Amino acid sequence: MNQSDIHLVDLPNEILLMILKRLDNINVLYSLMGTFDGQFDILLQDNIFTNTLNMISRSSTDNDDDDIYSIDDQILDRFCIDILPKIHHNVKHLILESMSMKRILLAGNYPNLTSLKLFNFGQNIALNYFTDKSIFQHIFKYQITELILENNDNYDYVGGRILSKEYNNNIYVSILSLFKNLQSLSIVGSFTSSYPPLSIVDLPSITFCSSILTKLCINVRSLDDCLYLLDGRLKQLTIFIVQIRYIYNDLSIIHNTDDLSNLKYFSLTCYNLTNAYDNRMIPLFRRMINLEKLTLYIRITDRHTFVDGTHLHKEILMHMLQLHTFIFYISTIIQINDLVHRLSNNDIQQTFKNIGYYQTSCTVSYCRRSSKAICHVFSLPFAFDRLEVIINRLPIIIFHHITYLTVICNSLITYNENACSSKIVIPSLFSRQHQLFTKKQNFLLNNSSLITYSNIQSYEQNQKSIYNIIIILIPLLIILVVLIVSILVYRNVSIKRCSNIDLTTIRRRSSSIPTLSNDLENKNRECCQYGSNAKPYKISRLPSPHNESIYKEVQRHL
């Protein structure tokens, strides 16, 4: 046989599988199914290509927060008509966009389907399909053991508590009522404020119960809702990942305090400040006697001392004998006076070294005019997507996942007008040329980002006293809040743009800049784009309720 006569189907099955399994299975099935003989189609029905079908596409491949769509209509048509009827019996995991779910599920019986992930999920999907009258009732009720919902609903705050109760019944309660074999449930969204969180404080004790659920990832309204979920109604829960909107220092509700012996992994995130850490959080952690992994993001206020390594070891870690992984970000705001000994970064860092935690970092800032201090401590590498109330300076580390950053600048940040071809030196926020949010060694204007305020006198003279605000993209950054506490003379603003950004919000604190946010919004259409692929720059307010809460919060505490 001549070399020119060798075709793909002539290769041994083992070699074919080695080649094809390196490719996207959706593309393989779409391009090759039905192209050759029936024997080749049988090969394509191997579990490697049919176990998991990812039927979504993204607006780009660079950012997990990009818009999600169903696969191209032409590809979807071919799958529903020709491919899925042949392979549906092998499919165990489906990743779908909600609008195409009905069509895809109707293309086969899927007798082995156990895992379903839905993007752009909303209340309308639950009302139409997550009921006993659903055409997919059999699959949902008896087959699905893992359900992941990327929630895309918006929270109408005008509706208030009434909407929240309705949402609880339509979404959270209906899911556990219908999905009888559910062992893993995750309901997540881009912003925790975008859809109503679970709230079961005022509901019967039999609400949201399961005897087989082992993993739960969910957003709840308050710590009381979290404690209700841990009162025994989810007896087999071993993994609990929870975002809590508010942690109130309210002890009026009496909760079950039994040990949580089944819990192996606990993750708690709360973006709002709390003064209930000592009274309510520490007792909760001490119930987790067999915990093996703990992830904690919490912002604490109204304490007399910082939360440091010594405190964590004594109050929490020494009570978790099975713990082997602790990932954390903890910020503490305390009141200070002239008699208080001022701890340095090294002092705090040493308390973690003393207990064997060497992969940590911290930053301590003292605010004289408010008589308060703030300390941030966190494990390395930084694992979270949010960093708040950073004052003047950041530690010299790389942040890989940040999408939300709050910075308080006590003095102006200078900008090198030739920075598009050189490094940026920012004396106020950074102590040196700084690798802030990128793996690149050079901090380039077109590859990294920060909001910078130019106050270079020579530049001011040359530009007729016009101040320049240069807004650039931090990789992955969605929201940047800059609170300016120094005095600026507001004259005019021009916006230059050097990369794509989805959402940036600037909040002002200085009374010398009375209309900065509004002016930026008005200047939106005048943005200068960089590169042929740049999208229009968008400036908008933070999603409720964050639009004013951060601004007021920093005013109150700092």
XYZ file of C-alpha atoms in Angstrom:
558
model
C 0.000 0.000 0.000
C 1.407 3.375 -1.029
C 1.918 5.999 1.619
C -0.448 8.306 -0.289
C -3.231 5.715 0.033
C -3.240 5.695 3.855
C -6.378 7.284 5.305
C -7.474 8.051 8.832
C -9.630 4.931 9.000
C -6.658 2.766 8.055
C -4.911 3.481 11.352
C -5.260 0.957 14.193
C -8.011 1.787 16.683
C -5.478 2.277 19.482
C -3.646 4.963 17.505
C -6.898 6.583 16.402
C -8.039 6.856 20.006
C -4.706 8.345 21.065
C -5.049 11.020 18.372
C -8.741 11.818 18.697
C -8.896 11.964 22.493
C -6.545 14.954 22.382
C -9.185 16.881 20.444
C -12.423 18.447 21.627
C -14.962 15.626 21.640
C -17.795 17.842 20.356
C -15.715 18.761 17.306
C -14.710 15.131 16.804
C -18.306 13.906 16.873
C -19.582 16.732 14.680
C -16.828 16.370 12.081
C -16.429 12.596 11.887
C -19.653 10.878 12.956
C -21.257 9.433 9.804
C -18.322 10.453 7.623
C -16.763 7.000 7.257
C -18.087 3.475 7.698
C -20.215 2.128 10.527
C -17.188 0.598 12.230
C -15.659 4.056 12.603
C -18.918 5.375 14.081
C -18.794 2.600 16.672
C -15.304 3.787 17.620
C -16.628 7.340 18.050
C -19.239 6.045 20.494
C -16.469 5.168 22.923
C -16.900 6.619 26.422
C -13.967 8.946 25.801
C -16.094 10.951 23.362
C -19.615 10.436 24.713
C -19.469 10.355 28.534
C -19.379 14.151 28.897
C -20.888 16.542 26.354
C -20.138 20.246 26.753
C -22.748 21.935 24.560
C -21.918 25.569 25.344
C -19.693 28.234 23.828
C -18.163 31.351 25.356
C -17.753 34.836 23.948
C -14.014 34.286 24.415
C -11.729 31.632 25.834
C -9.754 33.962 28.095
C -12.231 34.668 30.854
C -14.536 32.359 32.776
C -16.905 35.291 33.306
C -17.560 35.790 29.590
C -21.061 35.411 28.193
C -22.254 31.835 27.762
C -24.171 30.687 24.700
C -25.391 27.434 23.271
C -23.233 25.899 20.566
C -23.724 27.129 17.016
C -27.193 26.380 15.595
C -25.777 24.385 12.707
C -23.794 22.169 15.078
C -26.768 21.875 17.443
C -29.042 20.797 14.574
C -26.692 18.028 13.533
C -26.296 16.783 17.094
C -30.026 16.692 17.789
C -30.928 15.040 14.474
C -28.021 12.682 13.730
C -25.582 12.305 16.629
C -27.420 12.313 19.977
C -29.894 9.579 18.945
C -26.867 7.310 18.364
C -24.898 8.100 21.523
C -27.500 9.204 24.117
C -27.244 5.888 25.989
C -23.550 6.590 26.744
C -24.007 10.159 28.000
C -23.452 10.580 31.757
C -22.682 14.304 32.051
C -24.339 17.167 30.164
C -23.195 20.806 30.224
C -25.900 22.938 28.629
C -27.093 26.468 28.090
C -30.607 26.681 29.500
C -32.324 27.831 26.308
C -31.157 24.742 24.396
C -31.774 22.264 27.238
C -35.240 21.199 26.073
C -34.167 20.444 22.534
C -31.086 18.478 23.584
C -32.910 16.414 26.211
C -35.663 15.579 23.722
C -33.086 14.158 21.291
C -32.641 10.973 23.363
C -33.666 9.047 26.458
C -30.308 9.338 28.286
C -30.762 6.283 30.532
C -27.314 6.795 32.130
C -27.408 10.577 32.590
C -26.506 11.441 36.206
C -24.910 14.906 36.052
C -26.415 18.116 34.671
C -24.829 21.569 34.570
C -26.977 24.467 33.357
C -25.676 27.911 32.415
C -27.913 31.004 32.324
C -30.305 29.276 34.677
C -33.233 31.307 35.944
C -36.543 31.092 37.744
C -38.373 30.604 34.436
C -36.462 27.361 33.823
C -37.402 26.056 37.262
C -41.066 26.959 36.825
C -41.250 25.248 33.423
C -39.147 22.140 34.007
C -38.415 21.566 37.715
C -41.933 20.361 38.515
C -43.755 17.035 38.752
C -45.445 17.843 35.436
C -42.152 18.304 33.596
C -41.589 16.276 30.429
C -38.172 15.452 31.909
C -39.575 14.395 35.258
C -38.153 10.873 35.083
C -34.589 12.064 34.390
C -34.686 14.780 37.037
C -36.432 12.785 39.733
C -34.696 9.426 39.486
C -31.418 9.824 37.576
C -29.703 13.120 38.347
C -27.315 12.863 41.299
C -25.292 16.010 40.548
C -26.884 19.350 39.645
C -24.905 22.539 38.986
C -26.801 25.739 38.222
C -25.053 28.911 37.037
C -27.741 31.352 38.124
C -28.406 34.299 35.840
C -31.402 35.840 37.623
C -31.409 39.457 38.790
C -32.605 40.366 42.262
C -35.382 42.962 42.151
C -34.741 44.774 45.425
C -37.983 46.685 45.049
C -39.790 43.416 45.626
C -37.826 42.924 48.802
C -38.596 40.063 51.144
C -41.746 38.967 49.274
C -39.741 38.183 46.155
C -37.186 36.328 48.252
C -39.850 34.037 49.756
C -41.326 33.356 46.328
C -37.889 32.598 44.959
C -37.163 30.200 47.820
C -40.229 28.143 46.957
C -39.775 28.243 43.189
C -36.065 27.437 43.154
C -34.520 26.038 46.309
C -37.450 24.122 47.770
C -38.628 22.764 44.417
C -35.185 21.404 43.537
C -34.853 19.180 46.601
C -38.503 18.178 46.271
C -38.142 17.016 42.656
C -34.577 15.670 42.496
C -35.019 12.689 44.803
C -31.572 11.158 44.180
C -29.582 14.383 44.363
C -26.253 13.936 46.127
C -24.481 17.113 44.987
C -26.106 20.531 44.486
C -24.349 23.752 43.466
C -26.131 27.034 42.783
C -23.719 29.820 41.937
C -23.691 33.112 40.044
C -21.340 35.810 38.803
C -22.333 38.157 41.641
C -23.777 36.979 44.913
C -26.132 39.962 44.871
C -27.570 39.204 41.442
C -30.155 36.665 42.597
C -32.028 36.085 45.872
C -30.069 33.922 48.310
C -31.583 31.000 50.161
C -33.385 32.090 53.314
C -35.110 29.479 55.468
C -35.266 31.378 58.758
C -39.047 31.773 58.564
C -39.794 28.423 56.901
C -40.771 25.098 58.538
C -37.971 22.882 59.836
C -38.728 20.250 57.187
C -37.829 22.735 54.429
C -34.734 21.974 52.374
C -34.128 18.518 53.818
C -32.280 15.558 52.334
C -30.983 12.301 53.746
C -28.558 11.655 50.849
C -27.145 15.073 49.892
C -23.383 15.004 50.505
C -22.280 18.238 48.802
C -23.935 21.651 48.883
C -22.634 24.869 47.342
C -25.059 27.720 47.896
C -25.549 31.399 48.675
C -27.562 32.169 51.831
C -28.874 35.397 53.248
C -27.588 35.198 56.811
C -25.543 33.121 59.196
C -28.804 31.900 60.729
C -29.707 30.294 57.388
C -26.310 28.600 57.360
C -26.812 27.302 60.891
C -30.267 25.983 60.019
C -28.738 23.989 57.163
C -26.377 22.466 59.729
C -29.077 21.591 62.266
C -29.434 17.982 61.096
C -31.704 18.372 58.069
C -28.755 17.460 55.787
C -27.441 14.499 57.748
C -24.961 13.166 55.193
C -23.403 16.510 54.264
C -19.624 16.183 53.962
C -18.833 19.180 51.713
C -20.439 22.543 52.458
C -19.480 25.617 50.417
C -21.476 28.667 51.445
C -21.501 32.377 50.715
C -23.216 34.348 53.446
C -24.494 37.811 52.721
C -24.774 39.000 56.328
C -23.354 37.718 59.599
C -25.302 39.494 62.313
C -24.302 39.533 65.963
C -27.755 38.334 66.962
C -28.053 35.489 69.472
C -31.854 35.564 69.784
C -32.311 32.370 67.723
C -31.306 29.160 69.483
C -29.580 26.745 67.097
C -28.503 23.125 67.319
C -24.917 22.998 68.614
C -24.183 19.292 68.084
C -20.829 18.341 66.598
C -20.709 18.184 62.794
C -18.806 14.914 62.668
C -19.586 14.129 59.004
C -18.337 17.443 57.653
C -14.947 17.085 55.939
C -14.702 20.281 53.886
C -16.158 23.656 54.829
C -15.834 26.882 52.858
C -17.308 30.148 54.123
C -17.249 33.469 52.296
C -18.750 36.716 53.546
C -17.924 39.976 51.776
C -19.734 42.262 54.203
C -18.148 43.324 57.477
C -19.187 41.454 60.594
C -18.788 42.065 64.312
C -20.033 38.566 65.178
C -16.807 36.659 64.599
C -16.023 35.897 68.243
C -19.591 35.262 69.390
C -20.890 33.245 66.448
C -18.153 32.106 64.070
C -15.697 30.550 66.519
C -18.384 28.327 68.142
C -19.401 27.135 64.660
C -15.846 26.170 63.722
C -15.379 24.238 66.956
C -18.289 21.964 66.032
C -16.342 20.697 62.997
C -14.274 18.145 64.870
C -13.393 15.994 61.842
C -12.834 18.764 59.330
C -10.000 18.108 56.871
C -10.112 21.259 54.739
C -11.199 24.787 55.664
C -11.546 27.765 53.324
C -12.405 31.088 54.929
C -12.955 34.600 53.546
C -14.172 36.980 56.218
C -13.922 40.676 57.091
C -14.110 41.460 60.799
C -14.693 44.725 62.613
C -15.073 45.973 66.201
C -12.336 43.786 67.669
C -9.677 44.907 70.120
C -6.879 42.903 68.482
C -6.011 41.625 65.035
C -6.798 38.051 64.062
C -3.310 36.579 63.662
C -1.680 33.162 63.648
C -1.636 32.849 67.429
C -5.349 33.570 67.696
C -6.291 31.193 64.858
C -4.283 28.352 66.355
C -5.685 28.770 69.852
C -9.328 29.431 68.987
C -9.876 27.320 65.860
C -7.079 25.180 64.429
C -6.131 23.253 67.563
C -9.754 22.062 67.784
C -9.589 20.530 64.277
C -7.258 17.581 64.703
C -7.885 16.211 61.190
C -7.320 19.517 59.398
C -4.620 19.391 56.722
C -5.558 22.346 54.461
C -6.387 25.896 55.541
C -6.965 28.507 52.826
C -7.926 31.925 54.136
C -8.286 35.651 53.763
C -9.099 37.506 56.985
C -9.181 41.252 57.443
C -9.609 42.839 60.866
C -10.462 46.445 61.695
C -9.633 47.584 65.230
C -9.786 50.813 67.211
C -6.405 52.270 68.182
C -5.032 55.007 70.405
C -1.618 56.304 71.398
C -1.271 53.597 74.059
C -1.751 50.709 71.627
C 1.434 48.994 70.510
C 1.558 49.177 66.740
C 2.282 45.820 65.190
C 4.200 45.634 61.942
C 3.768 43.288 59.003
C 6.690 41.257 60.330
C 5.082 40.964 63.758
C 1.913 39.493 62.257
C 3.850 37.303 59.850
C 5.867 35.823 62.700
C 2.723 34.605 64.472
C 1.978 32.381 61.467
C 5.535 31.096 61.279
C 5.289 30.174 64.945
C 2.441 27.745 64.175
C 4.053 26.335 61.031
C 2.188 28.387 58.412
C 4.940 29.796 56.228
C 2.982 30.338 52.999
C 1.164 33.438 54.209
C 1.276 37.177 53.665
C -0.111 40.198 55.461
C -0.412 43.946 55.303
C -1.145 46.313 58.213
C -2.292 49.927 57.795
C -2.907 52.570 60.463
C -5.290 55.488 59.918
C -4.588 58.324 62.312
C -7.550 60.523 61.573
C -10.050 57.723 62.188
C -8.027 56.107 65.014
C -8.415 52.740 63.343
C -6.171 50.105 61.856
C -6.777 47.327 59.375
C -4.863 44.089 58.999
C -5.174 41.708 56.052
C -3.795 38.177 56.452
C -4.078 35.506 53.788
C -2.644 32.216 52.661
C -0.490 31.938 49.558
C -1.091 31.664 46.720
C -4.026 34.077 47.039
C -7.029 31.896 46.191
C -9.901 34.381 46.119
C -11.350 36.690 43.484
C -11.966 39.658 45.751
C -9.710 42.011 47.724
C -11.086 45.000 49.627
C -9.962 48.133 51.464
C -6.310 48.019 50.501
C -4.719 51.228 51.762
C -1.798 52.776 49.907
C 0.224 49.669 49.285
C -0.051 46.020 48.357
C 2.282 43.172 49.290
C 4.699 42.209 46.550
C 2.948 39.087 45.344
C 0.953 38.036 42.311
C -2.840 37.866 42.447
C -4.057 35.407 39.850
C -7.822 35.445 40.354
C -8.820 38.971 41.390
C -12.012 40.253 39.741
C -12.995 42.809 42.390
C -10.587 45.245 44.014
C -11.107 48.129 46.434
C -8.198 50.524 46.873
C -7.867 53.593 49.094
C -5.204 56.008 47.866
C -3.841 58.544 50.340
C -1.766 60.268 47.697
C -1.746 60.592 43.970
C -0.434 57.877 41.725
C 1.935 59.038 39.024
C 1.887 57.764 35.516
C 4.675 57.592 32.976
C 3.226 58.859 29.706
C 5.587 56.527 27.824
C 4.355 53.506 29.776
C 2.978 51.779 26.700
C 6.546 50.788 25.974
C 8.003 50.800 29.470
C 7.248 49.852 33.045
C 4.841 51.746 35.285
C 6.207 53.074 38.557
C 3.448 53.866 41.070
C 4.966 55.218 44.293
C 1.776 55.528 46.303
C 0.145 52.143 45.964
C 3.270 50.108 45.289
C 6.723 50.344 46.745
C 8.433 49.322 43.495
C 7.753 48.138 39.994
C 5.106 45.629 40.859
C 3.797 42.430 39.332
C 0.247 43.017 40.476
C -2.152 40.733 38.673
C -0.099 39.045 35.986
C 2.587 36.411 35.618
C 4.478 38.675 33.217
C 7.712 40.093 34.571
C 7.113 43.482 33.005
C 4.191 45.531 34.247
C 3.089 46.735 30.821
C 0.276 49.141 30.193
C -1.299 47.028 27.492
C -1.063 43.809 29.476
C -1.835 44.750 33.065
C -3.774 47.440 34.716
C -4.638 49.940 37.362
C -6.454 53.224 37.567
C -3.829 55.939 37.728
C -4.221 59.622 38.477
C -1.639 61.804 36.802
C -0.371 64.780 38.764
C 2.929 65.420 37.034
C 3.522 69.161 36.994
C 5.423 69.186 33.734
C 2.728 67.092 32.139
C 0.086 69.453 33.503
C 1.828 72.431 31.956
C 2.191 70.734 28.605
C -1.439 69.585 28.570
C -3.050 72.875 29.596
C -3.747 71.771 33.161
C -5.858 68.771 32.142
C -5.620 65.831 34.486
C -5.478 62.458 32.833
C -7.218 59.390 34.193
C -5.897 56.318 32.462
C -8.067 53.253 32.860
C -6.503 49.971 31.839
C -7.492 46.358 32.207
C -6.337 44.115 35.004
C -6.564 40.566 33.662
C -9.840 39.099 34.989
C -10.760 42.350 36.768
C -14.464 43.139 36.556
C -14.929 45.790 39.258
C -12.390 48.279 40.543
C -13.380 50.705 43.283
C -10.950 53.528 43.979
C -11.609 55.717 47.011
C -9.524 58.880 46.838
C -8.762 60.393 50.204
C -6.205 62.927 49.066
C -7.151 66.386 47.857
C -7.386 66.696 44.094
C -8.173 69.741 42.001
C -10.828 68.564 39.572
C -10.627 70.300 36.219
C -11.250 67.943 33.363
C -11.090 64.278 32.602
C -10.094 62.402 29.509
C -10.234 58.642 29.219
C -7.757 56.443 27.433
C -8.266 52.755 27.045
C -5.672 50.101 26.348
C -7.545 46.819 26.574
C -10.955 45.229 27.036
C -12.838 45.506 30.299
C -16.324 44.371 31.209
C -17.240 46.550 34.154
C -15.379 49.180 36.136
C -16.859 51.443 38.765
C -15.093 54.352 40.385
C -16.429 55.615 43.674
C -15.289 58.974 44.953
C -14.641 60.024 48.510
C -12.925 63.355 48.100
C -15.298 66.309 48.080
C -12.878 68.025 45.716
C -14.116 65.713 42.946
C -17.862 66.158 43.201
C -18.866 64.660 39.865
C -16.098 62.263 38.935
C -18.296 59.161 38.637
C -20.948 60.954 36.600
C -18.391 62.619 34.386
C -16.781 59.292 33.621
C -20.149 57.913 32.615
C -20.761 60.901 30.347
C -17.352 60.424 28.776
C -18.040 56.780 28.034
C -18.630 57.365 24.345
C -15.465 59.403 24.024
C -13.200 56.518 25.042
C -10.087 55.981 23.030
C -9.760 52.331 22.029
C -6.482 50.499 21.833
C -6.121 47.788 19.221
C -8.500 46.636 16.533
C -10.218 44.107 18.811
C -11.065 46.503 21.627
C -14.708 46.582 22.696
C -16.533 49.736 23.841
C -15.534 50.608 27.378
C -18.386 50.419 29.872
C -18.626 52.383 33.094
C -21.594 51.678 35.301
C -22.582 51.542 38.924
C -21.993 48.518 41.068
C -24.832 45.982 41.179
C -27.134 46.541 44.140
C -26.700 46.505 47.026
C -22.967 47.136 46.636
C -23.251 50.467 44.843
C -23.266 52.489 48.056
C -22.424 49.962 50.746
C -18.678 49.891 50.126
C -18.442 53.663 50.011
C -20.374 54.059 53.271
C -18.545 51.161 54.856
C -15.122 52.661 54.295
C -16.323 56.046 55.488
C -17.589 54.456 58.682
C -14.570 52.329 59.485
C -11.630 54.152 57.996
